[in-house]
Coordinates of C-alpha atoms and ligand atoms in Angstrom, one line a residue:
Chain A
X113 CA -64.0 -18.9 -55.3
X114 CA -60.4 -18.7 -55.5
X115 CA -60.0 -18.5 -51.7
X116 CA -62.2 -21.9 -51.5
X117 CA -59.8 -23.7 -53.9
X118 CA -56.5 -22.5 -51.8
X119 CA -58.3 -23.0 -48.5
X120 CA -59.0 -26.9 -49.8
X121 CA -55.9 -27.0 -51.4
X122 CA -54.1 -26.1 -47.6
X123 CA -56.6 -28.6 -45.9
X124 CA -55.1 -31.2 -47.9
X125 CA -51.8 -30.3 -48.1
X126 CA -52.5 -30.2 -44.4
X127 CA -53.6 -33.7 -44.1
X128 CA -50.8 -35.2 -46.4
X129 CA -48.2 -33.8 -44.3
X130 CA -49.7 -34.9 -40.6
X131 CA -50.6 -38.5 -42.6
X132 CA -46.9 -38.5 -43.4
X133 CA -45.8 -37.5 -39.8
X134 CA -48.3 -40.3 -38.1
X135 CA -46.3 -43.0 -40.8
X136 CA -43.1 -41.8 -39.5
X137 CA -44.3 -41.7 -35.7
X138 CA -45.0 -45.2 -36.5
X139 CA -42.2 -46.7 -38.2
X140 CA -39.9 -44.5 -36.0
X141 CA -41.7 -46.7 -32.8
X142 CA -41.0 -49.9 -34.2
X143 CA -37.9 -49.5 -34.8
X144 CA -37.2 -48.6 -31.4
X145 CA -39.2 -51.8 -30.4
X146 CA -36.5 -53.5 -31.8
X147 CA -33.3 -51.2 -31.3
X148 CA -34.1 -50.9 -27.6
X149 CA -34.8 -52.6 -24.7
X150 CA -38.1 -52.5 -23.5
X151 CA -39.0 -50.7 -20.5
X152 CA -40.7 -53.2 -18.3
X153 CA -41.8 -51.4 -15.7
X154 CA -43.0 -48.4 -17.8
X155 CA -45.5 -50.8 -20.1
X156 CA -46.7 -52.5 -16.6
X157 CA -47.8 -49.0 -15.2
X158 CA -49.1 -48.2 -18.4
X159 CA -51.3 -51.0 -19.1
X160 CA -52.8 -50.7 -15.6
X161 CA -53.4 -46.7 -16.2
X162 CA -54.8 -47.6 -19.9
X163 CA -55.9 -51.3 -19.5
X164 CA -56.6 -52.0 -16.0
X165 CA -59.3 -49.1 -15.4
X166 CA -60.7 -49.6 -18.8
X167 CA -62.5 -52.6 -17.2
X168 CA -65.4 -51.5 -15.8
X169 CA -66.5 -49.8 -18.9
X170 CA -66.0 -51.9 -21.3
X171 CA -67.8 -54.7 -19.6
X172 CA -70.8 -52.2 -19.0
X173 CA -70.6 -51.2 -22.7
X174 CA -70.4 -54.8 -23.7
X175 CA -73.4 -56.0 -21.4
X176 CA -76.0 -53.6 -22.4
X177 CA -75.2 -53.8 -26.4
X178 CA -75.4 -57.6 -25.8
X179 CA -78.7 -57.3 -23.8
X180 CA -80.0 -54.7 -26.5
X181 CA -79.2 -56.5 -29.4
X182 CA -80.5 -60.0 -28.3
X183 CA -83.6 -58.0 -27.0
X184 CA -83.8 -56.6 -30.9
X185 CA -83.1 -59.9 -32.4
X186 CA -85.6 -61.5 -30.7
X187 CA -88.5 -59.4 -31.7
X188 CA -87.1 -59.9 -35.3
X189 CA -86.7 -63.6 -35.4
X190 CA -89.2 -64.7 -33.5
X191 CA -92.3 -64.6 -36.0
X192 CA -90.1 -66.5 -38.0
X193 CA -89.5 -69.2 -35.6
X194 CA -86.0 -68.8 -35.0
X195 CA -85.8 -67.3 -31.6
X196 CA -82.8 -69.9 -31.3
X197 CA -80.6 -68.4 -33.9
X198 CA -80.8 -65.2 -31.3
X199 CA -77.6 -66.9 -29.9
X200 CA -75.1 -67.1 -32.9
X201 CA -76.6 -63.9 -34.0
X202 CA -75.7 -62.0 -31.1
X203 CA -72.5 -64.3 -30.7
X204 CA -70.9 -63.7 -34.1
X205 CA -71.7 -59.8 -34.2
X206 CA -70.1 -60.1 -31.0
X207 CA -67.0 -61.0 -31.9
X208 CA -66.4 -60.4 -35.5
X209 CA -68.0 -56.7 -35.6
X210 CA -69.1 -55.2 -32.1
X211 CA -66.5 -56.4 -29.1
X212 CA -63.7 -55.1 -30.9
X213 CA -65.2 -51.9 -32.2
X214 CA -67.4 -51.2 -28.9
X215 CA -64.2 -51.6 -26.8
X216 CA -62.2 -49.3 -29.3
X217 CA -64.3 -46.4 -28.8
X218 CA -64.4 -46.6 -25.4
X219 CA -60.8 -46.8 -25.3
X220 CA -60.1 -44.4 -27.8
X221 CA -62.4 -42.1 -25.4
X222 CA -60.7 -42.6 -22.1
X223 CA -57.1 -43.5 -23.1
X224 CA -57.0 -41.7 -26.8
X225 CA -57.8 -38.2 -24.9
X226 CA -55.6 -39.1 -21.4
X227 CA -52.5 -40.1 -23.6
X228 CA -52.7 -37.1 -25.9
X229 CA -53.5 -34.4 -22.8
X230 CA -50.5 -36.2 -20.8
X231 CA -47.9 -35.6 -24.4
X232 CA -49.3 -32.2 -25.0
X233 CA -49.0 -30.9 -21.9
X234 CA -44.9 -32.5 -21.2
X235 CA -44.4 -30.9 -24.8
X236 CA -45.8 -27.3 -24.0
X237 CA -44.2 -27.2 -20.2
X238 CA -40.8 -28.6 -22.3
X239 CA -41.0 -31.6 -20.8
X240 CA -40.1 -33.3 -24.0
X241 CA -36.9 -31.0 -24.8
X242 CA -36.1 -31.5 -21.1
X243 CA -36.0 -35.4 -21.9
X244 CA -33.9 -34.9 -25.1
X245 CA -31.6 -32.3 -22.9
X246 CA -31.1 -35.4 -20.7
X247 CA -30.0 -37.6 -23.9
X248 CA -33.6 -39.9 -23.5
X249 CA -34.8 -40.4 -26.7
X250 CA -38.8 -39.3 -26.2
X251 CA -40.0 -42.5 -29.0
X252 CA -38.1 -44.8 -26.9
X253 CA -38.8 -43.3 -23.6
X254 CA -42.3 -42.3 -24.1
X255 CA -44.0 -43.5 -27.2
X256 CA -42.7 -47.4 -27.3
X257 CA -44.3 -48.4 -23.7
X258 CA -47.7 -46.7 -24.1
X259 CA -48.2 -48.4 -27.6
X260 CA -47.3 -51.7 -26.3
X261 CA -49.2 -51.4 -23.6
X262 CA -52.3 -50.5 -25.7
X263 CA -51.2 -53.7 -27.8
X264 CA -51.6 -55.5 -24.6
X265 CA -54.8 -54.5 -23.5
X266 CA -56.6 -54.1 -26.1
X267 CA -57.2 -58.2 -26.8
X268 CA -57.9 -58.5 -23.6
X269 CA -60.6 -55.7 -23.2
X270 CA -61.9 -56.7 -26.8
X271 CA -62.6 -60.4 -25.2
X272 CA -64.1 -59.1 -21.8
X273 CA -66.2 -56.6 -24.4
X274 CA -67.6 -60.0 -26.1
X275 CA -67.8 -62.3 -23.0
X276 CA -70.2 -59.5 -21.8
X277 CA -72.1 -59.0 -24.6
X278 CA -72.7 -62.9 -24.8
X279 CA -73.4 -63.2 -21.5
X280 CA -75.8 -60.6 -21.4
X281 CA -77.0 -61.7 -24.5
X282 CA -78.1 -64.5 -22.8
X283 CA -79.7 -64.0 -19.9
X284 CA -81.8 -61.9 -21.6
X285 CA -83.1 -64.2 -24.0
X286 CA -83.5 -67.5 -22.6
X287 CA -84.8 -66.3 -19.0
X288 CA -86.1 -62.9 -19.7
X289 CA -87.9 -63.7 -23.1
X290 CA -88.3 -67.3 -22.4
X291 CA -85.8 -68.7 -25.8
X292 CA -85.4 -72.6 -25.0
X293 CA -82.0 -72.6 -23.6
X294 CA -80.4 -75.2 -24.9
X295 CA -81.1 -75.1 -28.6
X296 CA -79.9 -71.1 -28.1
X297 CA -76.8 -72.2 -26.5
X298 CA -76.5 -75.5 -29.1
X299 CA -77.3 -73.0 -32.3
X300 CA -74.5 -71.0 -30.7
X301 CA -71.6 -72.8 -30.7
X302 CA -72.7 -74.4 -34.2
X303 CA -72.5 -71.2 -35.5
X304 CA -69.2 -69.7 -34.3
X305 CA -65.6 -70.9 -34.5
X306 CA -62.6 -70.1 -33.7
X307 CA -62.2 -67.9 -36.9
X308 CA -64.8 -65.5 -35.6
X309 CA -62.5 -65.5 -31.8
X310 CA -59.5 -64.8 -33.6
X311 CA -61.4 -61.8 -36.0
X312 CA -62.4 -59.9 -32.9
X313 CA -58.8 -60.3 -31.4
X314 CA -56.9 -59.6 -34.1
X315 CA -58.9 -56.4 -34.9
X316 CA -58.3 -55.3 -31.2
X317 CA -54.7 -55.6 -31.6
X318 CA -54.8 -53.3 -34.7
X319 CA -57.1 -51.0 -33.1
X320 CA -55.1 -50.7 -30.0
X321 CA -52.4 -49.6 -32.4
X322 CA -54.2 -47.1 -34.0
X323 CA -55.2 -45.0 -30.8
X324 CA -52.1 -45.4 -29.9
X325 CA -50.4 -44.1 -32.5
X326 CA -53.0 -41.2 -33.5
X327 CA -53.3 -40.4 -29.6
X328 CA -49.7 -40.0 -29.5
X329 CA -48.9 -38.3 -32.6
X330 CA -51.8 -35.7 -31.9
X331 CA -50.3 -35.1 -28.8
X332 CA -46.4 -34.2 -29.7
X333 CA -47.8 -32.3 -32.2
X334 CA -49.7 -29.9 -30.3
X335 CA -49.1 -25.9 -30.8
X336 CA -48.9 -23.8 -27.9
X337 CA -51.0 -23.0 -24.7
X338 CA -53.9 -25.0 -22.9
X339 CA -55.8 -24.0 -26.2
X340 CA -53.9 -26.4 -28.2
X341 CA -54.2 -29.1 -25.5
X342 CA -57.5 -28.9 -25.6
X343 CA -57.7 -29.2 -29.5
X344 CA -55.1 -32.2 -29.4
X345 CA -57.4 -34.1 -27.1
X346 CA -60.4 -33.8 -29.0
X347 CA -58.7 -34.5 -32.4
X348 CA -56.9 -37.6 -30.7
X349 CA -60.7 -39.0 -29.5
X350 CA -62.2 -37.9 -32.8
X351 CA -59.5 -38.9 -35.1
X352 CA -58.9 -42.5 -33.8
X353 CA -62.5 -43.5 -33.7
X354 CA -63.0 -42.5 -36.9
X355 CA -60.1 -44.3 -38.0
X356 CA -61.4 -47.0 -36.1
X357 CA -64.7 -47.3 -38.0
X358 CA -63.3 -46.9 -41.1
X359 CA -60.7 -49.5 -41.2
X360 CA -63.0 -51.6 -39.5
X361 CA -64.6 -51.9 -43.1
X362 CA -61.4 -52.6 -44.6
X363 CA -60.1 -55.1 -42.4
X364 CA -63.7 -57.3 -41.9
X365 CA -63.4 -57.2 -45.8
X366 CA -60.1 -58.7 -46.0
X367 CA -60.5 -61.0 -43.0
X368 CA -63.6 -62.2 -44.4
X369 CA -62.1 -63.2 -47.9
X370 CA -59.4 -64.8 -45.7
X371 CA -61.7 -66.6 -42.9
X372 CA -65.3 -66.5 -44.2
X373 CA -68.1 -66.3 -41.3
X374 CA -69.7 -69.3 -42.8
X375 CA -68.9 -72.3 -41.1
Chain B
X214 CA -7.5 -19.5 -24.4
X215 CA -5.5 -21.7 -26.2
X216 CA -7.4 -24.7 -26.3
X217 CA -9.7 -25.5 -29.5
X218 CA -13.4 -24.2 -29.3
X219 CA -15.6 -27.0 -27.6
X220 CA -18.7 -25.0 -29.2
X221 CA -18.5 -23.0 -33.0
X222 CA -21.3 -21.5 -34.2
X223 CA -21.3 -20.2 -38.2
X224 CA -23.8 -18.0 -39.6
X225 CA -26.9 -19.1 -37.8
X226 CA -30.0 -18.1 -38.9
X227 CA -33.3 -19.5 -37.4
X228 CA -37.2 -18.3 -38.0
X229 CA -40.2 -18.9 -35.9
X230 CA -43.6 -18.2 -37.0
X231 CA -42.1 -15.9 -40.1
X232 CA -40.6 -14.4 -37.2
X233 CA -36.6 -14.2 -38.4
X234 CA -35.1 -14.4 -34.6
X235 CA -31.4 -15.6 -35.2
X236 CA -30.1 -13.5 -38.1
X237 CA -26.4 -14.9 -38.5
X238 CA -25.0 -15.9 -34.9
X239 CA -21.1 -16.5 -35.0
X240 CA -20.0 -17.6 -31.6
X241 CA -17.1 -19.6 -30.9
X242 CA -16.7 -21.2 -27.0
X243 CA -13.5 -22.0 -25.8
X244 CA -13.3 -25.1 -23.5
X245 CA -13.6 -24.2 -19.5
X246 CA -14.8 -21.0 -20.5
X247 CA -17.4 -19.2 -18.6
X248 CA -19.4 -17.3 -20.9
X249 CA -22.5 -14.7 -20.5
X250 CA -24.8 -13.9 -23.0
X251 CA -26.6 -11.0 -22.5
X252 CA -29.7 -9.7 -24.5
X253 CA -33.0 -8.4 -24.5
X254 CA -35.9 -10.0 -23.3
X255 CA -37.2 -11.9 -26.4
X256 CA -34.0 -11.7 -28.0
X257 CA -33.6 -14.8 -29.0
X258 CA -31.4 -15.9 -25.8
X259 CA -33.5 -19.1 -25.4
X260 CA -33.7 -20.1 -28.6
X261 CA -30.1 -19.5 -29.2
X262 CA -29.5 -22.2 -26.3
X263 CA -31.9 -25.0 -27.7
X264 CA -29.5 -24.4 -30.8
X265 CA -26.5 -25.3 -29.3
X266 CA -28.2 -28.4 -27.6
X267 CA -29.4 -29.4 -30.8
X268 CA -33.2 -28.8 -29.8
X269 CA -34.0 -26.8 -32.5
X270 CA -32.0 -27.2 -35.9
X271 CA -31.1 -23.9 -37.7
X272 CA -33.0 -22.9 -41.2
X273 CA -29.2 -21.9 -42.3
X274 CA -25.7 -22.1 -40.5
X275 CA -23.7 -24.4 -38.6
X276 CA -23.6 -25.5 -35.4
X277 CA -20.0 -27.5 -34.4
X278 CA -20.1 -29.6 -31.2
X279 CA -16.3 -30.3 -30.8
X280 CA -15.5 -31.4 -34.3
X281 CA -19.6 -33.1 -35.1
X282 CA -21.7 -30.5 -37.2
X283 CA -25.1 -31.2 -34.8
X284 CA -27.0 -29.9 -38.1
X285 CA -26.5 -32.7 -40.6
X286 CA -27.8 -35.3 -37.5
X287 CA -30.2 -37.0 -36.7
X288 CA -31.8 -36.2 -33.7
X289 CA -31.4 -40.0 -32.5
X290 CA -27.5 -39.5 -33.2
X291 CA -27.6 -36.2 -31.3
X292 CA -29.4 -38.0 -28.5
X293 CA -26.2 -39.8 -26.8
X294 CA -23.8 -36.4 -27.3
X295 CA -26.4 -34.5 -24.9
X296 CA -24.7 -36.8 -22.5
X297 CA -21.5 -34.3 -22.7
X298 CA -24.2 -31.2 -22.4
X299 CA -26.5 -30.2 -20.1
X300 CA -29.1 -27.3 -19.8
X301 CA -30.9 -25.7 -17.2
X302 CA -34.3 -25.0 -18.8
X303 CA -35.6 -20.9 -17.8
X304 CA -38.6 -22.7 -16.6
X305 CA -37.0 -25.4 -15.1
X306 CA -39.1 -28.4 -16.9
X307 CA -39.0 -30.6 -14.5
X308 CA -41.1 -33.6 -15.3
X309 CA -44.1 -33.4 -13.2
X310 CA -44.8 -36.9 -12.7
X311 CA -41.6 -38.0 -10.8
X312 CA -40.9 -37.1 -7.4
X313 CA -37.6 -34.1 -6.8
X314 CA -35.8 -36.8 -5.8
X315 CA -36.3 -38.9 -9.2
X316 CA -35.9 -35.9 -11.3
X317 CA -32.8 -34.8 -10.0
X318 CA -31.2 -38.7 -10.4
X319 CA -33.1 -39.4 -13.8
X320 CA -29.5 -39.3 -15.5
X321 CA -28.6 -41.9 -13.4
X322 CA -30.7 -43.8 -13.8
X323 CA -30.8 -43.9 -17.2
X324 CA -27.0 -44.2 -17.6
X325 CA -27.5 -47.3 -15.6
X326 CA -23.9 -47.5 -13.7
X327 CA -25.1 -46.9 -10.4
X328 CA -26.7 -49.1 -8.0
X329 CA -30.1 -47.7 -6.7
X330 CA -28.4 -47.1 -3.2
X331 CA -25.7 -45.2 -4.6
X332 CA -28.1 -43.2 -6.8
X333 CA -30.1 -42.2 -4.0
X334 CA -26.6 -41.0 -2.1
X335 CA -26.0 -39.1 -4.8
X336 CA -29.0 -37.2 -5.2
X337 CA -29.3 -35.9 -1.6
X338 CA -26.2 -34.7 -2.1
X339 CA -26.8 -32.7 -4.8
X340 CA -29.8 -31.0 -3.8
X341 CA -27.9 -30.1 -0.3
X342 CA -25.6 -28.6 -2.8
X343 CA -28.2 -27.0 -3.9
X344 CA -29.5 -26.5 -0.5
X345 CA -32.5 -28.1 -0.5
X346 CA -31.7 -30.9 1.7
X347 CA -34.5 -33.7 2.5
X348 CA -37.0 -32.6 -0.3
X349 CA -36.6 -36.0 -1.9
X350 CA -40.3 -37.1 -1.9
X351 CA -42.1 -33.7 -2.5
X352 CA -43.1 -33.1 -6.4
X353 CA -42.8 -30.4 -8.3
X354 CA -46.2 -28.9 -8.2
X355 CA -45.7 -28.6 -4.5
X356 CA -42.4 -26.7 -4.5
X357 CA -41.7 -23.0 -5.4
X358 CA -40.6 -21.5 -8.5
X359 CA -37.3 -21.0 -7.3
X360 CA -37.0 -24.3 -5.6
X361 CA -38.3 -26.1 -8.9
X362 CA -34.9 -24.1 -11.0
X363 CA -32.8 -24.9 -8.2
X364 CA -34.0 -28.6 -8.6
X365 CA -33.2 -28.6 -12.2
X366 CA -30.3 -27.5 -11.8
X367 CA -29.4 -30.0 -9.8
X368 CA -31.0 -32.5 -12.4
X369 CA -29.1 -31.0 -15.2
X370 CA -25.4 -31.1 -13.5
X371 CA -25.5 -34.2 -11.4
X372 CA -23.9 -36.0 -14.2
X373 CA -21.2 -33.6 -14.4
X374 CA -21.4 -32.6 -18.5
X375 CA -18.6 -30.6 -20.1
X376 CA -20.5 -28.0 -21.4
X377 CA -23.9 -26.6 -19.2
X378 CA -26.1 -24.2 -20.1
X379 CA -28.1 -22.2 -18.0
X380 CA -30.8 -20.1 -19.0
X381 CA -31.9 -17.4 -16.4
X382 CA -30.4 -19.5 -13.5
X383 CA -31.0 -16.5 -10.9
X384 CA -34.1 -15.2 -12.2
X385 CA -37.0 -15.4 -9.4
X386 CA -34.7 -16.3 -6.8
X387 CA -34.0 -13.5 -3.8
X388 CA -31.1 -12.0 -3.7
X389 CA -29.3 -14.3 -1.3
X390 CA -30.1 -17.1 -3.5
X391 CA -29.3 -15.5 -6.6
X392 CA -25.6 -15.1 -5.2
X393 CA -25.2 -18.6 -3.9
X394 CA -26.7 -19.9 -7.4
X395 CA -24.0 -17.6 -9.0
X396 CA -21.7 -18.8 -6.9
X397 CA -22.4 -22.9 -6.9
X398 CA -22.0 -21.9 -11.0
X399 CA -18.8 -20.4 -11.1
X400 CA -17.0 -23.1 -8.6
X401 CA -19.1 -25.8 -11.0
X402 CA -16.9 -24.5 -13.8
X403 CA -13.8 -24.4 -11.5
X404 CA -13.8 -27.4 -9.8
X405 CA -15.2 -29.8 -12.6
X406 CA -13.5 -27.7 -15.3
X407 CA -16.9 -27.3 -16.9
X408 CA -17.7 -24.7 -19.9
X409 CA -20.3 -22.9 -18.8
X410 CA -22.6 -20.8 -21.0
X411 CA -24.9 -18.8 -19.1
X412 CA -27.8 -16.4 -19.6
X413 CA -28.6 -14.0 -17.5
X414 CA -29.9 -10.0 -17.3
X415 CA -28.4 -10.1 -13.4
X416 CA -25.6 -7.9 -14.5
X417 CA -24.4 -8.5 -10.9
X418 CA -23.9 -12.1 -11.3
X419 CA -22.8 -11.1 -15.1
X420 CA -19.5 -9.5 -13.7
X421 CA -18.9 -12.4 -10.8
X422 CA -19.3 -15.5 -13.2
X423 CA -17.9 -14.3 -16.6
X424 CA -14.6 -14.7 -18.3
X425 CA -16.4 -13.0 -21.7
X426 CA -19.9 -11.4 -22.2
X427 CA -21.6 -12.0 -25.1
X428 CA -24.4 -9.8 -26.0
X429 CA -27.6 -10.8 -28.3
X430 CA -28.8 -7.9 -30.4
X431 CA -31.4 -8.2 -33.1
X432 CA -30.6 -11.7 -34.1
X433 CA -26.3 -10.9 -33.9
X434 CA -23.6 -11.5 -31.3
X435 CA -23.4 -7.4 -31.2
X436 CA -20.3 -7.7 -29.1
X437 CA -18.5 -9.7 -27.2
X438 CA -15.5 -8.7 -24.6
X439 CA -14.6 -9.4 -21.2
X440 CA -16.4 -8.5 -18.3
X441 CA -14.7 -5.3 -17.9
X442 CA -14.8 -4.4 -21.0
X443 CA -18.8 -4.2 -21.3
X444 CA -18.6 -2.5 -18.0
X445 CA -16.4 0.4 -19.2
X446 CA -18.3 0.2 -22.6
X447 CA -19.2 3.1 -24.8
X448 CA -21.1 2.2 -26.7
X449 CA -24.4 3.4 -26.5
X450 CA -26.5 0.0 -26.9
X451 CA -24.4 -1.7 -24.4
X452 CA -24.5 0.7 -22.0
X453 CA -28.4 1.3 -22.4
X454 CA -28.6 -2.7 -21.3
X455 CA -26.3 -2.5 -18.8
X456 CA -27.1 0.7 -16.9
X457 CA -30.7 -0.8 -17.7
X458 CA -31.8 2.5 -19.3
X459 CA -35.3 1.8 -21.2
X460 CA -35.9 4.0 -24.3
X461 CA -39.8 4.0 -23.9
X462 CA -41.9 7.0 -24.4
X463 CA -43.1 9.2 -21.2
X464 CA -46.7 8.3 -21.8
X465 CA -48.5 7.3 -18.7
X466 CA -52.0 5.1 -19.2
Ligands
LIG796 N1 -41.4 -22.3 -30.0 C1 -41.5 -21.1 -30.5 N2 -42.4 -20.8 -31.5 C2 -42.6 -19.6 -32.0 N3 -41.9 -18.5 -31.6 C3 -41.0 -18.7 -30.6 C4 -40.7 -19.9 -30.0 N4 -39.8 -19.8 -29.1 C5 -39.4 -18.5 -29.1 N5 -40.1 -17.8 -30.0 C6 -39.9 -16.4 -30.4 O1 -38.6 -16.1 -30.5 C7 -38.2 -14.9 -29.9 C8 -37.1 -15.2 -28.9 O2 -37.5 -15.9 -27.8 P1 -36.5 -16.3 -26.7 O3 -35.4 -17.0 -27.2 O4 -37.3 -17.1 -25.7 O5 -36.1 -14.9 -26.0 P2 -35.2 -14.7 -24.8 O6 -34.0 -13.9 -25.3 O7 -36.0 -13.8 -23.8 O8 -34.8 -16.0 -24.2 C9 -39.5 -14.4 -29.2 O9 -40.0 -13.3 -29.9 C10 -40.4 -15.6 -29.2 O10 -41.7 -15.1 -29.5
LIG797 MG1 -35.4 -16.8 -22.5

């Protein structure tokens, strides 16, 4: 009993004291935003290794939710008589709730688990004291480009995510399912503004900042041996999306107080 | 030695895992000195180095970089004094991403003074210095364990710093290379008037290189004295190290 209470007790202690460290990672980075100059040609080859070959599978990922979900819709709406509203349906889940979170777990599962492998192993082969040997500091040198160039991509996947989706969306309904195509496409752009478009994007840029960070942090903090590797690439995929979905919550609620969905 | 200390070390304690490795170092370095440390394996050699670099800061003691205590800063205001220092890692380190050539001319790079053209002079001369001429374009995974230190090495000095460390410089290397190494180190500290701080259990290269030995024992500077002086040493845990004479039991498995 007692052994349950200290074991919590550690677990939490535990979690304060990595929740401090992943504030200070992240003030400490954009700070060094700011102090330094950037590194141009390190955010470049970053966002192609983290943006560039996150194409392909975000617009897969985006395609088939948008084909599922208009198929789903349809079968619900129909008996009603609204087949039509299929379109802003599938268009503003697109870009309020699913483009940006759909395209954050995929990132958070290729580049969250590539960026924290690549810290952990430079930290346990010294990499990292061999940079600060050589007077680099490893936020500035390290930390600073792959953020930004997750702030980068992320918009940009989040909008090929929801083109996709909407695309798909409709090609499934109006030829596949036979939805008069005009009054799906009218209904659509009725329904959605540019409040829903700047929803999704915003929420990419803050999600793209939380893998980054998480990814990163998990990373420099590894303990020793491929063991630990191992560990701080699962935690960095596992942690981030679930960070991810959570503040997804928060942040709808607040955008939606600020920018309703109702038009 | 008349010259101020460029390196002072007070009462330097440091634990790792509840494991109390550094129990009260006091080690004072004069400029241009060449100075051996000696020790056990798992002594606390290493560690002792990533002190003086300001990698790892102490639980309790004081570690003076010419007249800045390296313990009450920052490591962002440590960051631009490791210009003035550089250390071969035992491992080497090199970052396995770059190319030989780029790792050896990353200082140079970063300080920013040099034209790419002259960098790329610069670093084929160094590694014909350290006489691995031409392996510009090869990366580290591709070169050998002792070509990799030699390589850091060569990363680490290029800039010319006024105090390098080296930890294990000749171990893994064949003997030929291990006297060359020794040698490159001792004319580094010549020529450039470098302070040179050097680890090593090559006794040989011990006695070539050293103006003063230092020896690491259970967490203390147990002595220190000039290279003749361990030679021709009494004592019976100095000569034990140096005659390498290992206490162990006469159990077989
Ligand atoms: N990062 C670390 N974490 C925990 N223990 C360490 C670490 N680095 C070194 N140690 C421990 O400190 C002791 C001294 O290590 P080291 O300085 O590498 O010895 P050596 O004299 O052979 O260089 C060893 O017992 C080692 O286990
Ligand atoms: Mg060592």
């Amino acid at each position: 009993m007692f052994g349950l209470v200290r074991s919590i007790g550690a677990g939490f202690i535990g979690f304060l004291e990595s929740a401090g460290e992943i504030v200070f990672l992240l003030l400490d980075t954009l700070r060094c935003m700011v102090r330094y100059p950037w590194r141009f040609t390190h955010v470049i080859f970053q966002v192609h290794r983290v943006g560039a070959t996150s194409v392909f599978v975000v617009m897969t990922t985006g395609a088939f939710t948008g084909a599922v979900f208009a198929t789903q819709m349809h079968y619900q709406l129909k008996p009603l008589g609204m087949a039509t509203a299929v379109g802003p349906v599938v268009a503003v889940s697109m870009f309020r709730e699913l483009g940006p979170v759909l395209a954050a777990l995929m990132v958070a599962g290729r580049v969250g688990s590539s960026l924290a492998a690549e810290l952990a192993t430079m930290k346990i082969t010294e990499q990292l004291d061999a940079l600060r040997a050589l007077a680099v500091y490893p936020t500035e040198y390290l930390i600073v480009p792959r953020v930004l160039a997750l702030l980068i991509s992320m918009p940009v996947l989040v909008a090929l995510t929801i083109t996709c989706g909407i695309l798909a969306g409709y090609y499934v309904a109006v030829p596949l399912l036979q939805v008069d195509g005009t009054y799906y496409l009218d209904n659509m752009y009725k329904f959605t503004n540019y409040r829903d478009v700047l929803t999704g994007l915003i929420k990419g840029i803050i999600f793209g900042f939380i893998i980054a960070v998480i990814s990163c942090y998990k990373g420099l903090s590894t303990s020793a041996g491929a063991e630990g590797v191992g560990r701080a690439t699962t935690e960095a995929v596992v942690n981030s999306s679930m960070v991810v979905l959570v503040s997804n919550f928060f942040i709808s609620y607040f955008l939606n107080l600020i920018m309703p969905a109702t038009s | 030695m008349q010259k101020p200390p460029i390196l002072r070390l007070r009462g330097v304690h440091k634990s790792l895992r509840g494991q109390h490795v550094l129990r009260g170092v006091d080690l004072d370095i004069a400029d241009g000195e060449n100075m051996v440390i000696i020790g056990r394996s798992g002594g606390g050699k290493s560690v002792l180095l990533r002190h003086i670099m300001g990698l790892l800061k102490p639980d309790k003691g004081e570690v003076w970089f010419r007249d800045q205590n390296l313990v009450q800063m920052s490591e962002e205001a440590i960051t631009p004094l490791r210009r003035e220092m550089g250390m071969l890692f035992q491992n080497g380190a090199l970052f396995d991403s770059m190319t030989v050539g780029d790792n050896v001319g990353f200082s140079l790079v970063e300080q920013g003074k040099m034209k790419p053209a002259e960098i790329r002079t610069e670093v084929a001369r160094a590694l014909k210095i350290v006489d691995l001429p031409g392996q510009e374009y090869k990366m580290p995974a591709e070169i050998s364990g002792g070509m990799r230190k030699r390589v850091a090495l060569a990363r680490a000095a290029i800039t010319r710093p006024a105090l390098m460390m080296y930890d294990e410089p000749t171990a893994g290397l064949d003997p030929i290379m291990a006297d060359s190494i020794t040698k490159l180190i001792a004319r580094l500290g010549k020529e450039l008037n470098m302070t040179n701080i050097v680890v090593t259990h090559d006794m040989v290269s011990a006695y070539e290189m050293a103006d003063r030995i230092a020896m690491l024992h259970e967490g203390k500077i147990y002595a220190i004295a000039t290279a003749k002086e361990i030679e021709t040493s009494d004592d019976p845990v100095i000569k034990r190290f140096v005659k390498g004479m290992s206490q162990v039991s006469d159990a077989v498995f």
